[in-house]
Coordinates of C-alpha atoms in Angstrom, one line a residue:
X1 CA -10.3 21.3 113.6
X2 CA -11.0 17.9 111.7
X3 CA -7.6 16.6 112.7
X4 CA -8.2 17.3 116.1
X5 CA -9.8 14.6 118.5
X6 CA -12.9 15.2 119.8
X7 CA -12.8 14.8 123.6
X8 CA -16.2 13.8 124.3
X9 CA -17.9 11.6 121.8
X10 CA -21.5 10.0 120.9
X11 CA -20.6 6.8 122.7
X12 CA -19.7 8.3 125.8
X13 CA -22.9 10.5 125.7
X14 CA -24.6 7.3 125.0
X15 CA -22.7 5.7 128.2
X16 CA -23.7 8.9 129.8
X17 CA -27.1 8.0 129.2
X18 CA -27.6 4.3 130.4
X19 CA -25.1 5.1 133.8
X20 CA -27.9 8.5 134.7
X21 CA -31.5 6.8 133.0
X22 CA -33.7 6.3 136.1
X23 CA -32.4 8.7 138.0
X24 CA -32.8 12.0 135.8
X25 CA -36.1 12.5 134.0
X26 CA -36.4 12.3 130.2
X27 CA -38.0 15.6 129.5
X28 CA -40.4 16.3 127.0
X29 CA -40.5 18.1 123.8
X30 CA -43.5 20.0 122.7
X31 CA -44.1 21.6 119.2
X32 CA -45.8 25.4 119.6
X33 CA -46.3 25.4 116.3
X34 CA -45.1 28.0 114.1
X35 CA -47.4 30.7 114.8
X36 CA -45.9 30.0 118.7
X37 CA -42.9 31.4 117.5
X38 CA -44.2 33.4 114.3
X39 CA -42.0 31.7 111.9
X40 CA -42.2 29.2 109.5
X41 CA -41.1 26.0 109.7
X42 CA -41.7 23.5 112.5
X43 CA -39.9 24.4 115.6
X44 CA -40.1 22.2 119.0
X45 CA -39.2 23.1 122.7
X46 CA -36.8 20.7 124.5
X47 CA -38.8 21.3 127.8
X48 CA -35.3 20.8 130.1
X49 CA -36.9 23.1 132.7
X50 CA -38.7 20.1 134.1
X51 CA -35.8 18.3 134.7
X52 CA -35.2 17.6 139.0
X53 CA -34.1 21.0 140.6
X54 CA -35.3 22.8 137.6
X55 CA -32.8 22.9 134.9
X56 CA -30.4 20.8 132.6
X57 CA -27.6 20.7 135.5
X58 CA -28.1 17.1 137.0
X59 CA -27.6 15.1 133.8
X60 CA -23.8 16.7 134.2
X61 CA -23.3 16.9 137.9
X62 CA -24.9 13.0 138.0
X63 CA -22.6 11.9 135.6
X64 CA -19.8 13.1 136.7
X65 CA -19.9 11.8 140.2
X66 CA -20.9 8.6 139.6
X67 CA -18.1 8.3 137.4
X68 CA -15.6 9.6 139.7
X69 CA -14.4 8.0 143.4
X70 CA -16.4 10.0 145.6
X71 CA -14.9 11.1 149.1
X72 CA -16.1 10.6 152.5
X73 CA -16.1 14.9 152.4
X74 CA -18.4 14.6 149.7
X75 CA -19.0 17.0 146.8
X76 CA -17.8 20.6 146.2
X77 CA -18.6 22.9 143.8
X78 CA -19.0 26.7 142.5
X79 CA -22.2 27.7 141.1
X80 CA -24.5 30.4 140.1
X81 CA -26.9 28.5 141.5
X82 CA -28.8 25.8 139.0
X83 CA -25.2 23.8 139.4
X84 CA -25.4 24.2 142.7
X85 CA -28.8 23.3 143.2
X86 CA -28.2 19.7 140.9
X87 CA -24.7 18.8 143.0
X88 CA -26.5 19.5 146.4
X89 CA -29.1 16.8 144.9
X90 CA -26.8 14.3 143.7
X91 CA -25.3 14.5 146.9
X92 CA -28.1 13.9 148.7
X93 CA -29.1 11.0 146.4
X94 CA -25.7 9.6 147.4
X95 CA -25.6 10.3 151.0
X96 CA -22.7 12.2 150.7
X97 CA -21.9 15.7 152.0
X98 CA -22.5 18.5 149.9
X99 CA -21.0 22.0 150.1
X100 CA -21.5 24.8 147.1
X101 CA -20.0 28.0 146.7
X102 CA -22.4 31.0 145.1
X103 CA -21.9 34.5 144.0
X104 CA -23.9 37.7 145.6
X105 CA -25.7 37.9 142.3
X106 CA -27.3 34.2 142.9
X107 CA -30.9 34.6 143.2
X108 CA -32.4 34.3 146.9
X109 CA -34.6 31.7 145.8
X110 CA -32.0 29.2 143.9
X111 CA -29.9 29.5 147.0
X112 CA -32.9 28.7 150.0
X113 CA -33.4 25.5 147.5
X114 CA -30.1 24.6 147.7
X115 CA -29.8 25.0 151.6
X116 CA -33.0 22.8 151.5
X117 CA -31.6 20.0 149.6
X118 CA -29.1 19.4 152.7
X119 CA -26.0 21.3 150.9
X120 CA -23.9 23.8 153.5
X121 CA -23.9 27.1 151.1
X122 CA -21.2 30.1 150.9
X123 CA -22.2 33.0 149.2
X124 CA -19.4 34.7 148.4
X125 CA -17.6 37.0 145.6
X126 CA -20.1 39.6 142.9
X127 CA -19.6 36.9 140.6
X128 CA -19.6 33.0 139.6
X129 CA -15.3 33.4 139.1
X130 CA -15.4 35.0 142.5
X131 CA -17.0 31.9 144.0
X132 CA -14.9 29.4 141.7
X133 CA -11.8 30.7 143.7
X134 CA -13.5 30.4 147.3
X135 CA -14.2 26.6 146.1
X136 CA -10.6 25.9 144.7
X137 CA -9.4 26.8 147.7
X138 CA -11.8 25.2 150.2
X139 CA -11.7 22.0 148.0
X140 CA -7.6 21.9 148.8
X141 CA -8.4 21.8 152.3
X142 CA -11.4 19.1 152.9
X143 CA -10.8 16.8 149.7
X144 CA -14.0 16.9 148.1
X145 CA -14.8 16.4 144.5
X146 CA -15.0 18.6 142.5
X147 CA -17.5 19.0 140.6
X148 CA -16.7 22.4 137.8
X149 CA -20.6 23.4 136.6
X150 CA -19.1 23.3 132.6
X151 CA -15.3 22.4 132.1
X152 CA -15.2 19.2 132.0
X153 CA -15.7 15.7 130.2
X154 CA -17.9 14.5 132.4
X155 CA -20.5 17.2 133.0
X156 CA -20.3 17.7 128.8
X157 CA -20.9 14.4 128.6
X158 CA -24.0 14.1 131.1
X159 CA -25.3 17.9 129.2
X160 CA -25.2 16.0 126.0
X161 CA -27.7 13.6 126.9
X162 CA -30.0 16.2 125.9
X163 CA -29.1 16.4 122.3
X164 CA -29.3 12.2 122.4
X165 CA -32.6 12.7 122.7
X166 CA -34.0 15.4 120.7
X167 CA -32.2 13.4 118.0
X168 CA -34.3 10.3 119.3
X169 CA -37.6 12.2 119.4
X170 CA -37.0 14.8 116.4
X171 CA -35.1 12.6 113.7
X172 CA -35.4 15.1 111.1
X173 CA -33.8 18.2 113.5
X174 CA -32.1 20.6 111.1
X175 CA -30.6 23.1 113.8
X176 CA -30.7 23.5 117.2
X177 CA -30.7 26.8 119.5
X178 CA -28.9 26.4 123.4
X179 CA -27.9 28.9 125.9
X180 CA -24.1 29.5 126.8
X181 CA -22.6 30.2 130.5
X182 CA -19.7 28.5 130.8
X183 CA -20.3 26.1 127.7
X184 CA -21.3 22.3 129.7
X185 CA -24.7 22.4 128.0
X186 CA -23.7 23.5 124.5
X187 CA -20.6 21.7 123.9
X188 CA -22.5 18.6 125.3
X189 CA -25.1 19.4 122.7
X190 CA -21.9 20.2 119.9
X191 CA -20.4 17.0 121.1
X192 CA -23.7 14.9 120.3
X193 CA -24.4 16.6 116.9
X194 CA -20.7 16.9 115.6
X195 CA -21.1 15.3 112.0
X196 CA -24.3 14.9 111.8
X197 CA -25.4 17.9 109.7
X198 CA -27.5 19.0 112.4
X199 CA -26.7 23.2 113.2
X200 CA -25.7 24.0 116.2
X201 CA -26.4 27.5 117.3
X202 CA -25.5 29.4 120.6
X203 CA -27.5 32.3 122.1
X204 CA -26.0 34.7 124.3
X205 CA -27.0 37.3 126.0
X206 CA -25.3 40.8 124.5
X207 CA -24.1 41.7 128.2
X208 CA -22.4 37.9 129.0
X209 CA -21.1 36.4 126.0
X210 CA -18.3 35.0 126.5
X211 CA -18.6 32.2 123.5
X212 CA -18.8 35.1 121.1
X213 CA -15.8 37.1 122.4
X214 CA -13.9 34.0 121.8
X215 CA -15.4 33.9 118.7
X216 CA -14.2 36.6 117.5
X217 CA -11.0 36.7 119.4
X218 CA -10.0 33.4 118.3
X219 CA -9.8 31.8 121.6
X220 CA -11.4 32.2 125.1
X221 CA -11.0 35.9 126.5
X222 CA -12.6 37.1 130.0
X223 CA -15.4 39.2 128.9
X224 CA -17.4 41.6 131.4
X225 CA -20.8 40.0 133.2
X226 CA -24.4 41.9 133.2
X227 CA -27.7 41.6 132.7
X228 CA -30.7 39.7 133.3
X229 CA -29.0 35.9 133.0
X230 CA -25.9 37.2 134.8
X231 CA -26.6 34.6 137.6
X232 CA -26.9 31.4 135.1
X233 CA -25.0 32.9 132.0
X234 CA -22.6 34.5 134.1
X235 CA -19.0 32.8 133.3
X236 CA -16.3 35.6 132.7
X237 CA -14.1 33.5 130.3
X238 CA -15.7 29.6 128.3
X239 CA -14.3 26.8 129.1
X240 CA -11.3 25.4 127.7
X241 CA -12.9 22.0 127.1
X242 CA -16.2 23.8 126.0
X243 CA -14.3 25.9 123.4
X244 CA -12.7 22.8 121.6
X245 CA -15.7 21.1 121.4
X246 CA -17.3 23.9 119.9
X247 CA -15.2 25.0 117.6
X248 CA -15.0 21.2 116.6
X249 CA -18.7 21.3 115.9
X250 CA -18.5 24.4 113.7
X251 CA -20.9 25.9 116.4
X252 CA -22.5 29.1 115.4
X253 CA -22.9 31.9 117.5
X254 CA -25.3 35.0 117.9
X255 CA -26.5 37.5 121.1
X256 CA -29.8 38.6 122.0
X257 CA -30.6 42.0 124.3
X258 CA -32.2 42.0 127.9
X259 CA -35.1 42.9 126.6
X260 CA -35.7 40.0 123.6
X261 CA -35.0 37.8 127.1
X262 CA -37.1 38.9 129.0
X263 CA -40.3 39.1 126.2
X264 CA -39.4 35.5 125.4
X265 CA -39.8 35.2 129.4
X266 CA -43.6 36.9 129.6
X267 CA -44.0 34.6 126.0
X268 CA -43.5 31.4 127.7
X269 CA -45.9 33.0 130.6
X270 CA -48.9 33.9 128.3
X271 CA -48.6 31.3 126.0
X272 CA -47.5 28.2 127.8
X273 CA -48.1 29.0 131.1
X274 CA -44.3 28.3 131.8
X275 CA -42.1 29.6 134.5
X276 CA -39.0 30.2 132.6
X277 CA -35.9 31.6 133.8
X278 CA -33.7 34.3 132.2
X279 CA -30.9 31.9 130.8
X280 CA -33.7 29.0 130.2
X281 CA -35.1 31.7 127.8
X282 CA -32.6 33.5 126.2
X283 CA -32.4 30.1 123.5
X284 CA -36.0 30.9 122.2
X285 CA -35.5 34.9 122.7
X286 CA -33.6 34.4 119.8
X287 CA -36.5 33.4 117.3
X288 CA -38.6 35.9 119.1
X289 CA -36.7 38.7 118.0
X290 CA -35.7 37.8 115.0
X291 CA -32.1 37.5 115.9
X292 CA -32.3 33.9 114.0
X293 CA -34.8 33.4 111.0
X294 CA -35.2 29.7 110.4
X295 CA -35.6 29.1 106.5
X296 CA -39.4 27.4 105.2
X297 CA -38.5 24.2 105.8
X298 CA -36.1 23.9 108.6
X299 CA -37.1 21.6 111.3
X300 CA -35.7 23.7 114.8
X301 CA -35.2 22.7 118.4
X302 CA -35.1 25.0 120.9
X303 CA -33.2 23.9 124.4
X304 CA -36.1 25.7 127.8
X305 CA -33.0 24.9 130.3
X306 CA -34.0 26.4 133.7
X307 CA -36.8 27.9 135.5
X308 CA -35.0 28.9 138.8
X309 CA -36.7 32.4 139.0
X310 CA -39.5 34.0 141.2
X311 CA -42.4 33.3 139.5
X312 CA -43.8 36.7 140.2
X313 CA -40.8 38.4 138.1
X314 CA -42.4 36.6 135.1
X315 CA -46.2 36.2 135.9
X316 CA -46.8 40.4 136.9

């Protein structure tokens, strides 16, 4: 891949970053300590689940739009419902119409929020792909933008904002651990760390990894979609875009059971008192189960993307 280009760059992450500061929150990072984790080393949460709507998504979905001619129709787009929830926002935020297309396995309470925010919703298809098609076609009849939740510049540019600052905050970051659906968050975080010597490794669940199919396939495949972080990790096949930026990063990948997820969810609970999501936890569920062993002196972030979820599914 070195004689490749890279598509999106550190200066237009760092463009990213003055066009969305002031309007997205710069989330904090907060060391557990390594007896949070039970490892040694000093590894730090990237506490993205405070972001506005309650994951990483409106860095991308900002970015995007306000880099883009925006419609009197508004914004479109298809959603498992934390992308959904960030374009309905931005929409709002620009007084623009705002119409988002979700799967049947979108969680009641992501969709309400989205409804709430002023967006018209469709639930429609079992899946995230299902409701991608619904939107393609619905987009070709009002004109809307389009706003895709991971495949494009734009939104990976917006998602890499994050890695800008855990570089900012955390200087000395050896590796860091992020979530894959589609690929907008980690390839924004690849695309920020490419050359640096920082690690980046994706976490998948074991029933949606697409990243890791293509891994081992040697370019995106569709891969079936299950499990707990079906509704946030939930992308049949990674993005083109997401893919090259990966594999141009060297990214690593690994996979972590339902289970490891949802410990690292009653974890976060008990020790933190942290409403995180499936997908928002499946990052740290790999150092929980041992899935990834940092070494004695390796300086680790850990990416908390969403917490989208019934609180009583994590709290009983």
């Amino acid at each position: 891949m070195d004689n490749e280009t890279q598509a999106v760059t550190r200066v237009d992450i760092e463009v990213a970053a003055s066009l969305i500061a002031g309007a997205v929150r710069r989330t904090p990072m907060l060391d557990g300590g390594a007896e949070f984790f039970g490892t040694s080393g000093q590894v730090v949460n990237k506490l993205e689940l405070l972001q506005h709507t309650g994951s990483f998504k409106p860095r991308g979905a900002l970015h995007r739009a306000l880099t883009s001619d925006v419609p009197d129709s508004g914004l479109i787009a298809a959603s498992g419902g934390n992308h959904g929830l960030a374009v309905a926002w931005v929409a709002q935020r620009l007084g623009v119409p705002g119409e988002i297309f979700v799967p049947e396995v979108s969680p009641p309470a992501k969709v309400d929020k989205i409804r709430k925010l002023g967006a018209t919703v469709h639930v429609t298809g079992a899946l995230y792909d299902d409701a991608l098609a619904a939107c393609r076609t619905r987009q070709l009849e009002t004109g809307a933008l389009d706003i895709h939740a991971y495949d494009h510049d734009g939104t990976i540019a917006g998602a890499g904002t994050i890695g800008l600052e855990i570089e900012e905050d955390l200087p000395d970051v050896d590796t860091v651990l992020v979530s894959l659906g589609g690929g907008g968050l980690s390839s924004g975080i690849a695309a920020w760390f490419d050359g640096t010597g920082t690690k980046v490794v994706v976490v998948e669940p074991e029933t949606s990894c697409c990243f890791s199919a293509a891994m081992q396939a040697g370019e995106p495949v569709d891969v079936t979609v299950a499990g707990v972080a079906a509704d946030s990790l939930g992308a049949r096949r990674i993005g083109e875009t997401n893919w090259d930026a990966l594999r141009h990063a060297n990214a690593l990948s690994i996979t972590v059971a339902d289970d490891a997820i949802r410990d690292a969810q009653r974890r976060f609970w008990s020790s933190m008192q942290l409403v995180v999501e499936p997908g928002g936890a499946t990052a740290a569920a790999a150092l929980w189960s041992g899935v990834y062993v940092p070494a004695a002196n390796e300086t680790v972030a850990v990416i908390v993307c969403g917490a989208n979820c019934d609180p009583a599914s994590v709290t009983t």
